[in-house]
Amino acid sequence: MPTPSMEDYLERIYMLIEEKGYARVSDIAEALEVHPSSVTKMVQKLDKSDYLIYERYRGLILTSKGKKIGKRLVYRHELLENFMRIIGVDETHIYKDVEGIEHHLSWDAIDRIGDLVQYFEEQEKRVEDLRYVQKRNEEVES
């Protein structure tokens, strides 16, 4: 299993390749706000672990293992962002909150959150009921 740091890189690399068709060290560094030398070290580590194939000065490609994990990591992130929106977390906090929790949840927990998101998305009335409860609780607190 990749470490949380490896997961961040795989997620970002997968997204870059999906968006642009490629991911260069400079693109990854910019997206993750790290130095290119840090990206090179991690890319070499990911290459050694068979998540991608890296050729110096030529770029990189994800292996099937890397693609599978990258896709799942992007799904996890997007699911958690969607969950945060459904439960009413302020949009300005969502990205940071997801980044803070995504590596600490089991895939079982992610699957259960997916069930809950599906439950709310299937009937808008459920989200409306949740908003009503939240509003009522806010009134009690003030």
Tab-separated table of N, CA and C in Angstrom:
chain	number	residue	atom	x	y	z
A	1	MET	N	0.839	-1.200	0.000
A	1	MET	CA	0.000	0.000	0.000
A	1	MET	C	0.874	1.250	0.000
A	2	PRO	N	0.475	2.237	-0.765
A	2	PRO	CA	1.252	3.484	-0.770
A	2	PRO	C	1.055	4.266	0.525
A	3	THR	N	2.061	5.043	0.871
A	3	THR	CA	1.969	5.925	2.036
A	3	THR	C	1.038	7.093	1.691
A	4	PRO	N	0.582	7.853	2.705
A	4	PRO	CA	-0.241	9.034	2.404
A	4	PRO	C	0.433	9.997	1.426
A	5	SER	N	1.724	10.183	1.552
A	5	SER	CA	2.438	11.077	0.643
A	5	SER	C	2.441	10.505	-0.778
A	6	MET	N	2.670	9.214	-0.888
A	6	MET	CA	2.633	8.572	-2.199
A	6	MET	C	1.228	8.697	-2.802
A	7	GLU	N	0.218	8.544	-1.958
A	7	GLU	CA	-1.159	8.683	-2.432
A	7	GLU	C	-1.409	10.075	-3.001
A	8	ASP	N	-0.914	11.109	-2.309
A	8	ASP	CA	-1.095	12.478	-2.804
A	8	ASP	C	-0.493	12.638	-4.195
A	9	TYR	N	0.696	12.092	-4.384
A	9	TYR	CA	1.353	12.181	-5.681
A	9	TYR	C	0.590	11.385	-6.739
A	10	LEU	N	0.204	10.166	-6.413
A	10	LEU	CA	-0.523	9.343	-7.382
A	10	LEU	C	-1.848	9.984	-7.782
A	11	GLU	N	-2.541	10.538	-6.806
A	11	GLU	CA	-3.810	11.214	-7.088
A	11	GLU	C	-3.597	12.386	-8.037
A	12	ARG	N	-2.604	13.208	-7.737
A	12	ARG	CA	-2.336	14.386	-8.555
A	12	ARG	C	-1.844	13.997	-9.948
A	13	ILE	N	-0.956	13.011	-10.030
A	13	ILE	CA	-0.453	12.556	-11.329
A	13	ILE	C	-1.605	12.020	-12.173
A	14	TYR	N	-2.459	11.221	-11.567
A	14	TYR	CA	-3.612	10.675	-12.292
A	14	TYR	C	-4.482	11.811	-12.829
A	15	MET	N	-4.739	12.802	-11.997
A	15	MET	CA	-5.580	13.931	-12.413
A	15	MET	C	-4.931	14.722	-13.546
A	16	LEU	N	-3.645	14.972	-13.436
A	16	LEU	CA	-2.943	15.712	-14.488
A	16	LEU	C	-3.006	14.966	-15.820
A	17	ILE	N	-2.780	13.662	-15.774
A	17	ILE	CA	-2.820	12.873	-17.004
A	17	ILE	C	-4.230	12.872	-17.587
A	18	GLU	N	-5.243	12.791	-16.742
A	18	GLU	CA	-6.623	12.834	-17.214
A	18	GLU	C	-6.943	14.189	-17.860
A	19	GLU	N	-6.450	15.274	-17.238
A	19	GLU	CA	-6.746	16.622	-17.719
A	19	GLU	C	-5.924	17.014	-18.952
A	20	LYS	N	-4.618	16.728	-18.916
A	20	LYS	CA	-3.716	17.227	-19.943
A	20	LYS	C	-3.173	16.154	-20.881
A	21	GLY	N	-3.297	14.904	-20.463
A	21	GLY	CA	-2.727	13.824	-21.259
A	21	GLY	C	-1.312	13.462	-20.851
A	22	TYR	N	-0.739	14.218	-19.941
A	22	TYR	CA	0.624	13.962	-19.466
A	22	TYR	C	0.807	14.633	-18.110
A	23	ALA	N	1.879	14.259	-17.430
A	23	ALA	CA	2.243	14.892	-16.162
A	23	ALA	C	3.761	15.018	-16.118
A	24	ARG	N	4.235	16.247	-16.155
A	24	ARG	CA	5.674	16.504	-16.046
A	24	ARG	C	6.018	16.798	-14.592
A	25	VAL	N	7.274	16.640	-14.259
A	25	VAL	CA	7.732	16.923	-12.897
A	25	VAL	C	7.353	18.348	-12.502
A	26	SER	N	7.518	19.293	-13.408
A	26	SER	CA	7.202	20.698	-13.092
A	26	SER	C	5.704	20.880	-12.837
A	27	ASP	N	4.855	20.158	-13.585
A	27	ASP	CA	3.403	20.242	-13.376
A	27	ASP	C	3.027	19.691	-12.003
A	28	ILE	N	3.627	18.573	-11.651
A	28	ILE	CA	3.342	17.932	-10.361
A	28	ILE	C	3.804	18.841	-9.228
A	29	ALA	N	4.997	19.408	-9.371
A	29	ALA	CA	5.541	20.300	-8.346
A	29	ALA	C	4.631	21.505	-8.135
A	30	GLU	N	4.173	22.076	-9.226
A	30	GLU	CA	3.287	23.235	-9.135
A	30	GLU	C	1.958	22.855	-8.470
A	31	ALA	N	1.396	21.736	-8.884
A	31	ALA	CA	0.098	21.309	-8.350
A	31	ALA	C	0.164	20.985	-6.862
A	32	LEU	N	1.262	20.395	-6.429
A	32	LEU	CA	1.398	20.010	-5.018
A	32	LEU	C	2.133	21.056	-4.178
A	33	GLU	N	2.583	22.120	-4.848
A	33	GLU	CA	3.306	23.202	-4.181
A	33	GLU	C	4.541	22.682	-3.437
A	34	VAL	N	5.351	21.907	-4.176
A	34	VAL	CA	6.608	21.381	-3.652
A	34	VAL	C	7.708	21.657	-4.676
A	35	HIS	N	8.940	21.447	-4.266
A	35	HIS	CA	10.077	21.657	-5.169
A	35	HIS	C	10.175	20.503	-6.171
A	36	PRO	N	10.600	20.810	-7.385
A	36	PRO	CA	10.774	19.750	-8.380
A	36	PRO	C	11.687	18.615	-7.904
A	37	SER	N	12.696	18.936	-7.105
A	37	SER	CA	13.589	17.876	-6.608
A	37	SER	C	12.833	16.896	-5.710
A	38	SER	N	11.861	17.397	-4.955
A	38	SER	CA	11.033	16.509	-4.125
A	38	SER	C	10.180	15.602	-5.003
A	39	VAL	N	9.654	16.167	-6.085
A	39	VAL	CA	8.844	15.380	-7.018
A	39	VAL	C	9.707	14.286	-7.639
A	40	THR	N	10.909	14.630	-8.059
A	40	THR	CA	11.797	13.650	-8.682
A	40	THR	C	12.066	12.488	-7.737
A	41	LYS	N	12.330	12.791	-6.474
A	41	LYS	CA	12.581	11.725	-5.487
A	41	LYS	C	11.363	10.827	-5.334
A	42	MET	N	10.175	11.439	-5.227
A	42	MET	CA	8.971	10.640	-5.041
A	42	MET	C	8.649	9.837	-6.303
A	43	VAL	N	8.829	10.440	-7.462
A	43	VAL	CA	8.558	9.736	-8.721
A	43	VAL	C	9.479	8.519	-8.839
A	44	GLN	N	10.721	8.666	-8.423
A	44	GLN	CA	11.648	7.533	-8.445
A	44	GLN	C	11.179	6.433	-7.489
A	45	LYS	N	10.669	6.838	-6.338
A	45	LYS	CA	10.146	5.883	-5.362
A	45	LYS	C	8.901	5.171	-5.926
A	46	LEU	N	8.031	5.930	-6.578
A	46	LEU	CA	6.827	5.352	-7.181
A	46	LEU	C	7.191	4.416	-8.334
A	47	ASP	N	8.247	4.756	-9.056
A	47	ASP	CA	8.741	3.901	-10.135
A	47	ASP	C	9.235	2.578	-9.548
A	48	LYS	N	9.989	2.665	-8.475
A	48	LYS	CA	10.526	1.471	-7.821
A	48	LYS	C	9.412	0.568	-7.289
A	49	SER	N	8.295	1.180	-6.897
A	49	SER	CA	7.160	0.425	-6.352
A	49	SER	C	6.166	0.008	-7.435
A	50	ASP	N	6.538	0.213	-8.694
A	50	ASP	CA	5.724	-0.202	-9.855
A	50	ASP	C	4.390	0.524	-9.989
A	51	TYR	N	4.307	1.769	-9.508
A	51	TYR	CA	3.099	2.572	-9.708
A	51	TYR	C	3.196	3.379	-11.001
A	52	LEU	N	4.423	3.624	-11.442
A	52	LEU	CA	4.626	4.358	-12.688
A	52	LEU	C	5.970	3.995	-13.276
A	53	ILE	N	6.154	4.423	-14.513
A	53	ILE	CA	7.445	4.247	-15.188
A	53	ILE	C	7.977	5.649	-15.457
A	54	TYR	N	9.162	5.907	-14.934
A	54	TYR	CA	9.766	7.235	-15.050
A	54	TYR	C	11.071	7.138	-15.813
A	55	GLU	N	11.189	7.969	-16.844
A	55	GLU	CA	12.439	8.091	-17.584
A	55	GLU	C	12.887	9.535	-17.475
A	56	ARG	N	14.040	9.722	-16.909
A	56	ARG	CA	14.573	11.060	-16.713
A	56	ARG	C	14.571	11.841	-18.020
A	57	TYR	N	14.076	13.063	-17.952
A	57	TYR	CA	13.974	13.993	-19.093
A	57	TYR	C	12.936	13.579	-20.139
A	58	ARG	N	12.284	12.453	-19.937
A	58	ARG	CA	11.312	11.997	-20.927
A	58	ARG	C	9.894	12.005	-20.379
A	59	GLY	N	9.757	12.001	-19.080
A	59	GLY	CA	8.424	12.006	-18.493
A	59	GLY	C	8.090	10.716	-17.784
A	60	LEU	N	6.806	10.535	-17.548
A	60	LEU	CA	6.371	9.359	-16.814
A	60	LEU	C	5.012	8.895	-17.305
A	61	ILE	N	4.743	7.633	-17.070
A	61	ILE	CA	3.426	7.069	-17.349
A	61	ILE	C	3.039	6.192	-16.162
A	62	LEU	N	1.767	6.167	-15.862
A	62	LEU	CA	1.284	5.304	-14.793
A	62	LEU	C	1.190	3.872	-15.305
A	63	THR	N	1.552	2.932	-14.450
A	63	THR	CA	1.341	1.522	-14.775
A	63	THR	C	-0.138	1.225	-14.545
A	64	SER	N	-0.587	0.041	-14.890
A	64	SER	CA	-1.989	-0.301	-14.636
A	64	SER	C	-2.274	-0.260	-13.138
A	65	LYS	N	-1.316	-0.673	-12.336
A	65	LYS	CA	-1.441	-0.597	-10.872
A	65	LYS	C	-1.578	0.865	-10.434
A	66	GLY	N	-0.763	1.745	-10.989
A	66	GLY	CA	-0.806	3.165	-10.651
A	66	GLY	C	-2.102	3.821	-11.090
A	67	LYS	N	-2.574	3.448	-12.287
A	67	LYS	CA	-3.846	3.996	-12.783
A	67	LYS	C	-5.000	3.577	-11.891
A	68	LYS	N	-5.027	2.307	-11.520
A	68	LYS	CA	-6.107	1.782	-10.690
A	68	LYS	C	-6.150	2.506	-9.346
A	69	ILE	N	-5.000	2.650	-8.726
A	69	ILE	CA	-4.955	3.325	-7.429
A	69	ILE	C	-5.239	4.813	-7.594
A	70	GLY	N	-4.668	5.438	-8.615
A	70	GLY	CA	-4.918	6.861	-8.863
A	70	GLY	C	-6.397	7.149	-9.042
A	71	LYS	N	-7.056	6.315	-9.832
A	71	LYS	CA	-8.490	6.491	-10.075
A	71	LYS	C	-9.277	6.350	-8.774
A	72	ARG	N	-8.914	5.372	-7.966
A	72	ARG	CA	-9.603	5.154	-6.685
A	72	ARG	C	-9.358	6.324	-5.722
A	73	LEU	N	-8.161	6.878	-5.737
A	73	LEU	CA	-7.838	8.011	-4.860
A	73	LEU	C	-8.615	9.260	-5.272
A	74	VAL	N	-8.741	9.481	-6.577
A	74	VAL	CA	-9.524	10.616	-7.063
A	74	VAL	C	-10.991	10.424	-6.679
A	75	TYR	N	-11.488	9.208	-6.835
A	75	TYR	CA	-12.864	8.900	-6.426
A	75	TYR	C	-13.062	9.199	-4.943
A	76	ARG	N	-12.115	8.750	-4.109
A	76	ARG	CA	-12.214	8.976	-2.664
A	76	ARG	C	-12.287	10.470	-2.362
A	77	HIS	N	-11.407	11.227	-2.981
A	77	HIS	CA	-11.369	12.666	-2.739
A	77	HIS	C	-12.681	13.335	-3.159
A	78	GLU	N	-13.134	13.009	-4.366
A	78	GLU	CA	-14.372	13.615	-4.870
A	78	GLU	C	-15.578	13.197	-4.039
A	79	LEU	N	-15.601	11.946	-3.607
A	79	LEU	CA	-16.694	11.459	-2.757
A	79	LEU	C	-16.725	12.227	-1.440
A	80	LEU	N	-15.565	12.403	-0.822
A	80	LEU	CA	-15.511	13.118	0.453
A	80	LEU	C	-15.893	14.587	0.289
A	81	GLU	N	-15.496	15.202	-0.825
A	81	GLU	CA	-15.918	16.586	-1.075
A	81	GLU	C	-17.435	16.655	-1.215
A	82	ASN	N	-18.012	15.711	-1.951
A	82	ASN	CA	-19.454	15.658	-2.141
A	82	ASN	C	-20.161	15.443	-0.803
A	83	PHE	N	-19.635	14.553	0.001
A	83	PHE	CA	-20.183	14.291	1.337
A	83	PHE	C	-20.181	15.563	2.179
A	84	MET	N	-19.064	16.272	2.151
A	84	MET	CA	-18.956	17.522	2.922
A	84	MET	C	-20.008	18.540	2.464
A	85	ARG	N	-20.214	18.634	1.166
A	85	ARG	CA	-21.240	19.557	0.652
A	85	ARG	C	-22.628	19.144	1.133
A	86	ILE	N	-22.926	17.856	1.043
A	86	ILE	CA	-24.238	17.366	1.453
A	86	ILE	C	-24.507	17.672	2.921
A	87	ILE	N	-23.501	17.481	3.767
A	87	ILE	CA	-23.738	17.718	5.197
A	87	ILE	C	-23.619	19.192	5.578
A	88	GLY	N	-23.363	20.040	4.582
A	88	GLY	CA	-23.429	21.475	4.817
A	88	GLY	C	-22.147	22.157	5.255
A	89	VAL	N	-20.999	21.527	5.025
A	89	VAL	CA	-19.728	22.164	5.369
A	89	VAL	C	-19.508	23.343	4.429
A	90	ASP	N	-19.059	24.457	4.978
A	90	ASP	CA	-18.788	25.659	4.191
A	90	ASP	C	-17.774	25.338	3.099
A	91	GLU	N	-18.054	25.771	1.887
A	91	GLU	CA	-17.223	25.479	0.714
A	91	GLU	C	-15.758	25.876	0.926
A	92	THR	N	-15.522	26.937	1.693
A	92	THR	CA	-14.145	27.400	1.911
A	92	THR	C	-13.330	26.427	2.762
A	93	HIS	N	-13.988	25.502	3.444
A	93	HIS	CA	-13.288	24.548	4.314
A	93	HIS	C	-13.155	23.159	3.702
A	94	ILE	N	-13.934	22.884	2.674
A	94	ILE	CA	-14.048	21.512	2.181
A	94	ILE	C	-12.715	20.913	1.738
A	95	TYR	N	-11.965	21.591	0.880
A	95	TYR	CA	-10.727	21.006	0.360
A	95	TYR	C	-9.764	20.669	1.493
A	96	LYS	N	-9.567	21.607	2.381
A	96	LYS	CA	-8.630	21.395	3.491
A	96	LYS	C	-9.115	20.274	4.409
A	97	ASP	N	-10.422	20.240	4.678
A	97	ASP	CA	-10.970	19.183	5.522
A	97	ASP	C	-10.770	17.809	4.883
A	98	VAL	N	-11.042	17.720	3.594
A	98	VAL	CA	-10.873	16.436	2.903
A	98	VAL	C	-9.411	16.020	2.918
A	99	GLU	N	-8.512	16.957	2.637
A	99	GLU	CA	-7.084	16.646	2.675
A	99	GLU	C	-6.672	16.147	4.058
A	100	GLY	N	-7.327	16.676	5.090
A	100	GLY	CA	-6.985	16.291	6.466
A	100	GLY	C	-7.480	14.920	6.875
A	101	ILE	N	-8.557	14.446	6.249
A	101	ILE	CA	-9.115	13.171	6.699
A	101	ILE	C	-8.961	12.016	5.715
A	102	GLU	N	-8.754	12.310	4.436
A	102	GLU	CA	-8.838	11.242	3.438
A	102	GLU	C	-7.870	10.093	3.668
A	103	HIS	N	-6.705	10.344	4.230
A	103	HIS	CA	-5.718	9.286	4.436
A	103	HIS	C	-5.973	8.494	5.714
A	104	HIS	N	-6.917	8.955	6.520
A	104	HIS	CA	-7.146	8.327	7.819
A	104	HIS	C	-8.400	7.469	7.858
A	105	LEU	N	-9.065	7.343	6.741
A	105	LEU	CA	-10.280	6.550	6.676
A	105	LEU	C	-10.006	5.229	5.966
A	106	SER	N	-10.593	4.170	6.468
A	106	SER	CA	-10.467	2.874	5.809
A	106	SER	C	-11.329	2.884	4.553
A	107	TRP	N	-11.049	1.947	3.654
A	107	TRP	CA	-11.883	1.843	2.466
A	107	TRP	C	-13.293	1.407	2.830
A	108	ASP	N	-13.435	0.695	3.947
A	108	ASP	CA	-14.771	0.339	4.431
A	108	ASP	C	-15.543	1.607	4.790
A	109	ALA	N	-14.881	2.532	5.500
A	109	ALA	CA	-15.527	3.801	5.851
A	109	ALA	C	-15.878	4.598	4.586
A	110	ILE	N	-14.983	4.592	3.608
A	110	ILE	CA	-15.249	5.294	2.347
A	110	ILE	C	-16.474	4.692	1.660
A	111	ASP	N	-16.562	3.373	1.646
A	111	ASP	CA	-17.722	2.717	1.035
A	111	ASP	C	-19.014	3.076	1.763
A	112	ARG	N	-18.974	3.164	3.095
A	112	ARG	CA	-20.176	3.532	3.857
A	112	ARG	C	-20.563	4.990	3.603
A	113	ILE	N	-19.564	5.863	3.484
A	113	ILE	CA	-19.843	7.261	3.140
A	113	ILE	C	-20.454	7.323	1.752
A	114	GLY	N	-19.958	6.492	0.849
A	114	GLY	CA	-20.535	6.419	-0.490
A	114	GLY	C	-22.002	6.013	-0.438
A	115	ASP	N	-22.329	5.065	0.430
A	115	ASP	CA	-23.735	4.652	0.606
A	115	ASP	C	-24.576	5.820	1.105
A	116	LEU	N	-24.023	6.575	2.057
A	116	LEU	CA	-24.747	7.702	2.630
A	116	LEU	C	-24.959	8.809	1.590
A	117	VAL	N	-23.937	9.094	0.818
A	117	VAL	CA	-24.064	10.091	-0.248
A	117	VAL	C	-25.142	9.644	-1.237
A	118	GLN	N	-25.110	8.382	-1.619
A	118	GLN	CA	-26.129	7.853	-2.531
A	118	GLN	C	-27.523	8.001	-1.919
A	119	TYR	N	-27.656	7.697	-0.639
A	119	TYR	CA	-28.938	7.812	0.064
A	119	TYR	C	-29.493	9.239	-0.044
A	120	PHE	N	-28.641	10.219	0.191
A	120	PHE	CA	-29.086	11.617	0.121
A	120	PHE	C	-29.359	12.057	-1.313
A	121	GLU	N	-28.547	11.598	-2.267
A	121	GLU	CA	-28.716	12.013	-3.657
A	121	GLU	C	-29.956	11.405	-4.302
A	122	GLU	N	-30.383	10.257	-3.811
A	122	GLU	CA	-31.547	9.596	-4.405
A	122	GLU	C	-32.844	10.374	-4.203
A	123	GLN	N	-32.924	11.137	-3.111
A	123	GLN	CA	-34.129	11.919	-2.846
A	123	GLN	C	-33.739	13.265	-2.239
A	124	GLU	N	-33.963	14.328	-3.000
A	124	GLU	CA	-33.621	15.691	-2.556
A	124	GLU	C	-34.283	16.024	-1.221
A	125	LYS	N	-35.428	15.440	-0.957
A	125	LYS	CA	-36.159	15.692	0.294
A	125	LYS	C	-35.302	15.329	1.511
A	126	ARG	N	-34.472	14.323	1.385
A	126	ARG	CA	-33.606	13.917	2.493
A	126	ARG	C	-32.609	15.022	2.833
A	127	VAL	N	-32.058	15.664	1.794
A	127	VAL	CA	-31.131	16.781	2.018
A	127	VAL	C	-31.890	17.948	2.643
A	128	GLU	N	-33.089	18.213	2.167
A	128	GLU	CA	-33.925	19.276	2.743
A	128	GLU	C	-34.217	18.994	4.220
A	129	ASP	N	-34.504	17.741	4.542
A	129	ASP	CA	-34.754	17.370	5.944
A	129	ASP	C	-33.503	17.604	6.797
A	130	LEU	N	-32.350	17.270	6.249
A	130	LEU	CA	-31.093	17.497	6.961
A	130	LEU	C	-30.883	18.986	7.204
A	131	ARG	N	-31.119	19.813	6.178
A	131	ARG	CA	-30.970	21.273	6.333
A	131	ARG	C	-31.918	21.797	7.414
A	132	TYR	N	-33.126	21.250	7.475
A	132	TYR	CA	-34.096	21.652	8.496
A	132	TYR	C	-33.560	21.331	9.896
A	133	VAL	N	-33.026	20.140	10.075
A	133	VAL	CA	-32.449	19.748	11.370
A	133	VAL	C	-31.282	20.667	11.720
A	134	GLN	N	-30.422	20.952	10.747
A	134	GLN	CA	-29.269	21.822	10.996
A	134	GLN	C	-29.716	23.219	11.399
A	135	LYS	N	-30.708	23.743	10.697
A	135	LYS	CA	-31.215	25.086	11.017
A	135	LYS	C	-31.814	25.103	12.415
A	136	ARG	N	-32.561	24.092	12.748
A	136	ARG	CA	-33.186	23.993	14.065
A	136	ARG	C	-32.099	23.921	15.159
A	137	ASN	N	-31.063	23.153	14.916
A	137	ASN	CA	-29.969	23.045	15.891
A	137	ASN	C	-29.216	24.358	16.045
A	138	GLU	N	-29.040	25.095	14.955
A	138	GLU	CA	-28.369	26.397	15.023
A	138	GLU	C	-29.204	27.381	15.843
A	139	GLU	N	-30.519	27.324	15.696
A	139	GLU	CA	-31.393	28.210	16.470
A	139	GLU	C	-31.320	27.906	17.947
A	140	VAL	N	-31.217	26.641	18.297
A	140	VAL	CA	-31.133	26.220	19.697
A	140	VAL	C	-29.801	26.696	20.295
A	141	GLU	N	-28.718	26.631	19.504
A	141	GLU	CA	-27.397	27.029	19.974
A	141	GLU	C	-27.261	28.525	20.201
A	142	SER	N	-28.062	29.332	19.495
A	142	SER	CA	-27.895	30.792	19.622
A	142	SER	C	-28.842	31.409	20.609
